[in-house]
mmCIF file of C-alpha atoms in Angstrom:
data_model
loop_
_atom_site.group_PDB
_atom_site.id
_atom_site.type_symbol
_atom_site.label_atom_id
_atom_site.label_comp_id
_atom_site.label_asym_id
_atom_site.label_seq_id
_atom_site.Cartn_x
_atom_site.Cartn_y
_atom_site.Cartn_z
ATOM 1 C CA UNK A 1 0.000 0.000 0.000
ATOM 2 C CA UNK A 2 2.919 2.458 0.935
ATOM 3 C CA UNK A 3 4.634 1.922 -2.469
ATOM 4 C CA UNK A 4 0.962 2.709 -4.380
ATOM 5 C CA UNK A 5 1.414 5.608 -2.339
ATOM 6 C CA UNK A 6 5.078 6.833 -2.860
ATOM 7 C CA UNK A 7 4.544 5.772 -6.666
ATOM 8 C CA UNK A 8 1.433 7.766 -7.281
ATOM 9 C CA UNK A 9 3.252 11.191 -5.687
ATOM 10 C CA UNK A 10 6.379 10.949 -7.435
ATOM 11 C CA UNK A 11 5.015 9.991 -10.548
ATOM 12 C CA UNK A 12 2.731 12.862 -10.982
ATOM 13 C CA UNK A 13 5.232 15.115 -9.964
ATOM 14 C CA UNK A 14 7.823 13.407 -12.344
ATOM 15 C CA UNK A 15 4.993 14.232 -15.109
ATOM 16 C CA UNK A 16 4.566 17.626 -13.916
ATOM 17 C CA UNK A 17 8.145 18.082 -13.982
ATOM 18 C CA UNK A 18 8.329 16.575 -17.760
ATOM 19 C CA UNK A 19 5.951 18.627 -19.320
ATOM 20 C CA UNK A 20 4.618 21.183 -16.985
ATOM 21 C CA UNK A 21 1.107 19.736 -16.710
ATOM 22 C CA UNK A 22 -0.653 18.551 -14.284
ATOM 23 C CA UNK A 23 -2.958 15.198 -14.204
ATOM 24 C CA UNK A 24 -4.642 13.536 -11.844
ATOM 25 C CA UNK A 25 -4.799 10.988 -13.545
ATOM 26 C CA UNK A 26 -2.185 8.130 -13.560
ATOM 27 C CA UNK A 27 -2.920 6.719 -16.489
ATOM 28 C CA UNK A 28 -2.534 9.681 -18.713
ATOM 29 C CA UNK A 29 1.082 10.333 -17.325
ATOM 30 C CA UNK A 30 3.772 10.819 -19.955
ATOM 31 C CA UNK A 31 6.175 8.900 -17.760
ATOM 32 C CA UNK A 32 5.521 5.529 -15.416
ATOM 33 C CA UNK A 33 7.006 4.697 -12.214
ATOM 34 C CA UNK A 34 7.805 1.260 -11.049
ATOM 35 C CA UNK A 35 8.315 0.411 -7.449
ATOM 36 C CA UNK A 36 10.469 -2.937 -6.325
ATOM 37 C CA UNK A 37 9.162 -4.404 -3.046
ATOM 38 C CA UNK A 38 12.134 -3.580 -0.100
ATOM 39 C CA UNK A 39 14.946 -5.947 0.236
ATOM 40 C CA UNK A 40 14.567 -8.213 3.465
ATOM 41 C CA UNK A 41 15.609 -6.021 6.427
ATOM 42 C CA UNK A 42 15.891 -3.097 4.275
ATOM 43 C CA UNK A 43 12.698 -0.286 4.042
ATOM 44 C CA UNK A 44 14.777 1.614 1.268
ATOM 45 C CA UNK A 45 12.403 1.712 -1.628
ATOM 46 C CA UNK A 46 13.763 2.015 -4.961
ATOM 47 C CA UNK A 47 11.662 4.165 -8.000
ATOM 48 C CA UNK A 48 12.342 3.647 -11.226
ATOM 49 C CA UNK A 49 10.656 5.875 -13.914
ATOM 50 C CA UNK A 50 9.284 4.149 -17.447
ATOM 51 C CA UNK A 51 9.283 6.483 -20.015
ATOM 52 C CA UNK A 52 6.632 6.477 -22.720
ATOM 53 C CA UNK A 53 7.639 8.335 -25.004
ATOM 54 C CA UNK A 54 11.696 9.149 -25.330
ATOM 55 C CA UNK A 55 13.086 12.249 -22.688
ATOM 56 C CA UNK A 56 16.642 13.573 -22.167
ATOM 57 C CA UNK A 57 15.794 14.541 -18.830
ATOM 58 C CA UNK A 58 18.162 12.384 -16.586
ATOM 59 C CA UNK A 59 21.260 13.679 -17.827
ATOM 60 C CA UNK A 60 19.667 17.505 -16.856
ATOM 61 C CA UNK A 61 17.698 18.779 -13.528
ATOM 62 C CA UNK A 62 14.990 16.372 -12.998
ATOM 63 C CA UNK A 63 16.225 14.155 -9.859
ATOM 64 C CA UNK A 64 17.146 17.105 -8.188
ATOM 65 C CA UNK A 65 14.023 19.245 -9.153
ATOM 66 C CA UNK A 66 12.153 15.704 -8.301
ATOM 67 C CA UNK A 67 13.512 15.022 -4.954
ATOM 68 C CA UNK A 68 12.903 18.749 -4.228
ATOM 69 C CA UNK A 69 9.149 18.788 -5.259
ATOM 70 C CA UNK A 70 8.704 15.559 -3.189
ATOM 71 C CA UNK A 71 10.804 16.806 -0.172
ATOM 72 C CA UNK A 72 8.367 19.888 -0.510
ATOM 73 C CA UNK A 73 4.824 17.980 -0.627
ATOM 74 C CA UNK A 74 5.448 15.853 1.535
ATOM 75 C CA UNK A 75 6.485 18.889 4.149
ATOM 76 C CA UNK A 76 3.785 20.508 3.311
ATOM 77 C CA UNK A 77 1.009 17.628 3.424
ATOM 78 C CA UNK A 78 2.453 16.806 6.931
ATOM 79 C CA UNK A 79 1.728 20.541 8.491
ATOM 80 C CA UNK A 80 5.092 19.977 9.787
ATOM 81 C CA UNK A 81 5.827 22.828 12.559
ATOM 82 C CA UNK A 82 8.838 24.408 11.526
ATOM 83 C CA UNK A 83 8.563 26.901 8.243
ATOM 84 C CA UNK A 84 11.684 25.434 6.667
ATOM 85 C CA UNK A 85 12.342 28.926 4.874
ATOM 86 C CA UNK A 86 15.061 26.998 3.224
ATOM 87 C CA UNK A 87 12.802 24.360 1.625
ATOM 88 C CA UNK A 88 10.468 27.432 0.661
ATOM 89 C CA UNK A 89 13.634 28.955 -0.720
ATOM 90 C CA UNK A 90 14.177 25.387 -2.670
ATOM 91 C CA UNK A 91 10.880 25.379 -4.127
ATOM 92 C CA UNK A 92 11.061 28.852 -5.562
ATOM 93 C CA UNK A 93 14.471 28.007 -7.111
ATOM 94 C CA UNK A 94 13.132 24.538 -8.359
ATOM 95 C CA UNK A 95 10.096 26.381 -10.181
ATOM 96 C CA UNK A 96 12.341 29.010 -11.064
ATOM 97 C CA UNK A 97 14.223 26.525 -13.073
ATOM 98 C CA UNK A 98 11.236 24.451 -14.520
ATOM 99 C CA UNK A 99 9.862 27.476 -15.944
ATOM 100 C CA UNK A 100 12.651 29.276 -17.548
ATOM 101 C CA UNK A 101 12.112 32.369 -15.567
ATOM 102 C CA UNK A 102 9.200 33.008 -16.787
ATOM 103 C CA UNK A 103 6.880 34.718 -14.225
ATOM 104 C CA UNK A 104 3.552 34.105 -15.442
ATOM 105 C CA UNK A 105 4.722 29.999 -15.480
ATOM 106 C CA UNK A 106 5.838 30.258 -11.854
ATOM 107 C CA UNK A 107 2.836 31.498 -10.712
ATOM 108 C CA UNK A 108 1.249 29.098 -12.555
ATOM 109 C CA UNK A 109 3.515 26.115 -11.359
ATOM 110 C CA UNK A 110 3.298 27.372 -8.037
ATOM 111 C CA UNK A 111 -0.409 27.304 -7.764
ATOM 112 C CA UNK A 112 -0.198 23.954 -9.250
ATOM 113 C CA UNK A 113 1.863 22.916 -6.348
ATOM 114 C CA UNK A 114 -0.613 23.864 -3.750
ATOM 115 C CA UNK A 115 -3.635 22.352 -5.439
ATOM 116 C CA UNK A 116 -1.063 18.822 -5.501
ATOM 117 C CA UNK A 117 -1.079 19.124 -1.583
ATOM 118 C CA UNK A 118 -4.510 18.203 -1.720
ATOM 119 C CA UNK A 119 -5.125 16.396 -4.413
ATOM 120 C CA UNK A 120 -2.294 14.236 -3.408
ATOM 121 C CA UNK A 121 -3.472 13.598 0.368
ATOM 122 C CA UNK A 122 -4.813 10.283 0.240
ATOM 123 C CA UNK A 123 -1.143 8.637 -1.473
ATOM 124 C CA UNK A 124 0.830 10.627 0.696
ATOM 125 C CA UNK A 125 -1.150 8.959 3.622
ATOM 126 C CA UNK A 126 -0.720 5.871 1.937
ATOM 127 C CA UNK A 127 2.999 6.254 1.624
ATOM 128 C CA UNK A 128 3.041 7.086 5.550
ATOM 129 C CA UNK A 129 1.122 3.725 6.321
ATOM 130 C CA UNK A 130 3.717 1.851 7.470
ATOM 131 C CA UNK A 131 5.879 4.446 9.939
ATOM 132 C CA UNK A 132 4.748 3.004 13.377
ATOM 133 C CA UNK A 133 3.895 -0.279 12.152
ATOM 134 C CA UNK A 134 7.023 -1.845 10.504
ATOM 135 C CA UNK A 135 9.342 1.176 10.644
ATOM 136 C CA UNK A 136 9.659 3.694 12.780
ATOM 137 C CA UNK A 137 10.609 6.858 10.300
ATOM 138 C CA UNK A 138 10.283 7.844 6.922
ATOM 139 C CA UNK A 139 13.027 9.709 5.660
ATOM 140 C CA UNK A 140 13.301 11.609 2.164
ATOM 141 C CA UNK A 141 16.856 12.663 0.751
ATOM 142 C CA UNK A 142 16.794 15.691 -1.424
ATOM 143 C CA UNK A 143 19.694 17.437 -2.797
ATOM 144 C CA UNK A 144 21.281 19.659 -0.012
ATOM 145 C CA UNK A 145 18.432 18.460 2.613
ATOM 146 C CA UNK A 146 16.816 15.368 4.739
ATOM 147 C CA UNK A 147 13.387 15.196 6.075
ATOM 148 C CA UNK A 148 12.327 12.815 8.727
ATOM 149 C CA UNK A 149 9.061 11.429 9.272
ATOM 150 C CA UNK A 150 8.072 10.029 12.257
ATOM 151 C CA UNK A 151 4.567 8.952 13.860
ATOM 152 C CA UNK A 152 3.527 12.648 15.151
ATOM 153 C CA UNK A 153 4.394 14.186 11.400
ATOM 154 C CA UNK A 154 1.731 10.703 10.525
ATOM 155 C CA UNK A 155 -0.817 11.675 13.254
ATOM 156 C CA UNK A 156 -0.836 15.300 11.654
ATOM 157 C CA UNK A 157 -1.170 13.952 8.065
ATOM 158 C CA UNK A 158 -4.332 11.594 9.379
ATOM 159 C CA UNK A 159 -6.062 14.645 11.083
ATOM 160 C CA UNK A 160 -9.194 15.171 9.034
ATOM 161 C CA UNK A 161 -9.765 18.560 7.721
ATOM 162 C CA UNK A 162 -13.222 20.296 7.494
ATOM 163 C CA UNK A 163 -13.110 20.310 4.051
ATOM 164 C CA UNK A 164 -11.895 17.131 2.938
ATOM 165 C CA UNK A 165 -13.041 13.983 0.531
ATOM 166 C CA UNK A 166 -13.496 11.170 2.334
ATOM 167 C CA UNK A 167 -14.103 7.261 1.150
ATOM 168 C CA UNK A 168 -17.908 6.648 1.522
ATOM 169 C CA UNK A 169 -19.469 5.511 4.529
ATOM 170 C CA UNK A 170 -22.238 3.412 4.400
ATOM 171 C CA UNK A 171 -25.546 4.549 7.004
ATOM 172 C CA UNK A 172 -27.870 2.502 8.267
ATOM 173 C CA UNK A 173 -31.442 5.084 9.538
ATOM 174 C CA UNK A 174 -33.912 3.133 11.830
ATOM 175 C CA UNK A 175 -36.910 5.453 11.787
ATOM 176 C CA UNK A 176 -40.139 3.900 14.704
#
């Protein structure tokens, strides 16, 4: 369940970071990522990306801008107390990047980014599934920066807000 998770968040953001748009949608990603279960005694998960159509984009920014969009939703989804000005900092760079300097694009991107938070709630909770059960931390390694996870970061991510989707719950009204 974790790896659906971890999958489903860095492969939209690996599609938003190879061509700028945003799906929901897995299936209509430009690029594929494949998961390997963890190695016995080992919770290191290992993402590969399948490429549907041909992209030069490993030998440029994309782990880096990646890791950094990952390290950033994931901060973000968990309400995490400190501001991290420096992963704030990191994100502005990283969309500075992906869109060329362009203004109008960063806003864009950037707006894009917060809508992902929420959109992207339910895999990021799946990805956090396990810390407490089988491991104690989650950690992601970005360029220049390591977040830790632990089971109060997971107890923030599982607090319901007002205005969130949830699965549906079946009722059962006994009217005498």
């Amino acid at each position: 369940e974790s790896m659906q998770g971890i999958a489903r968040v860095a492969g939209t953001i690996g599609h938003l970071v190879a061509t700028q748009e945003y799906s929901r949608y897995f299936r209509s990603h430009e690029l594929k990522v494949l998961a390997r279960a963890p190695r016995d005694n080992c919770f290191s998960i290992d993402v590969v990306f399948e490429f549907v159509r041909q992209h030069q984009i490993l030998a440029g920014t994309f782990p880096a801008v990646l890791t950094g969009l990952v390290a950033w939703l994931f901060h973000r989804s968990t309400k995490k107390d400190n501001a991290a000005p420096d992963l704030q900092k990191m994100l502005v760079e990283l969309v500075r990047d992906l869109a060329a300097h362009n203004a109008n694009q960063e806003n864009r991107l950037l707006g894009i980014l917060e809508s992902m938070v929420n959109d992207l709630r339910p895999s990021v909770r799946k990805a956090f599934v396990p810390i407490g059960v089988t491991c104690r931390t989650l950690t992601v390694i970005a360029p220049q920066r390591t977040d830790v996870y632990d089971e109060t970061d997971k107890a923030a991510l599982f607090m319901s807000d007002g205005d969130e989707l949830t699965d549906l719950l079946d009722w059962v009204v006994l009217i005498t």
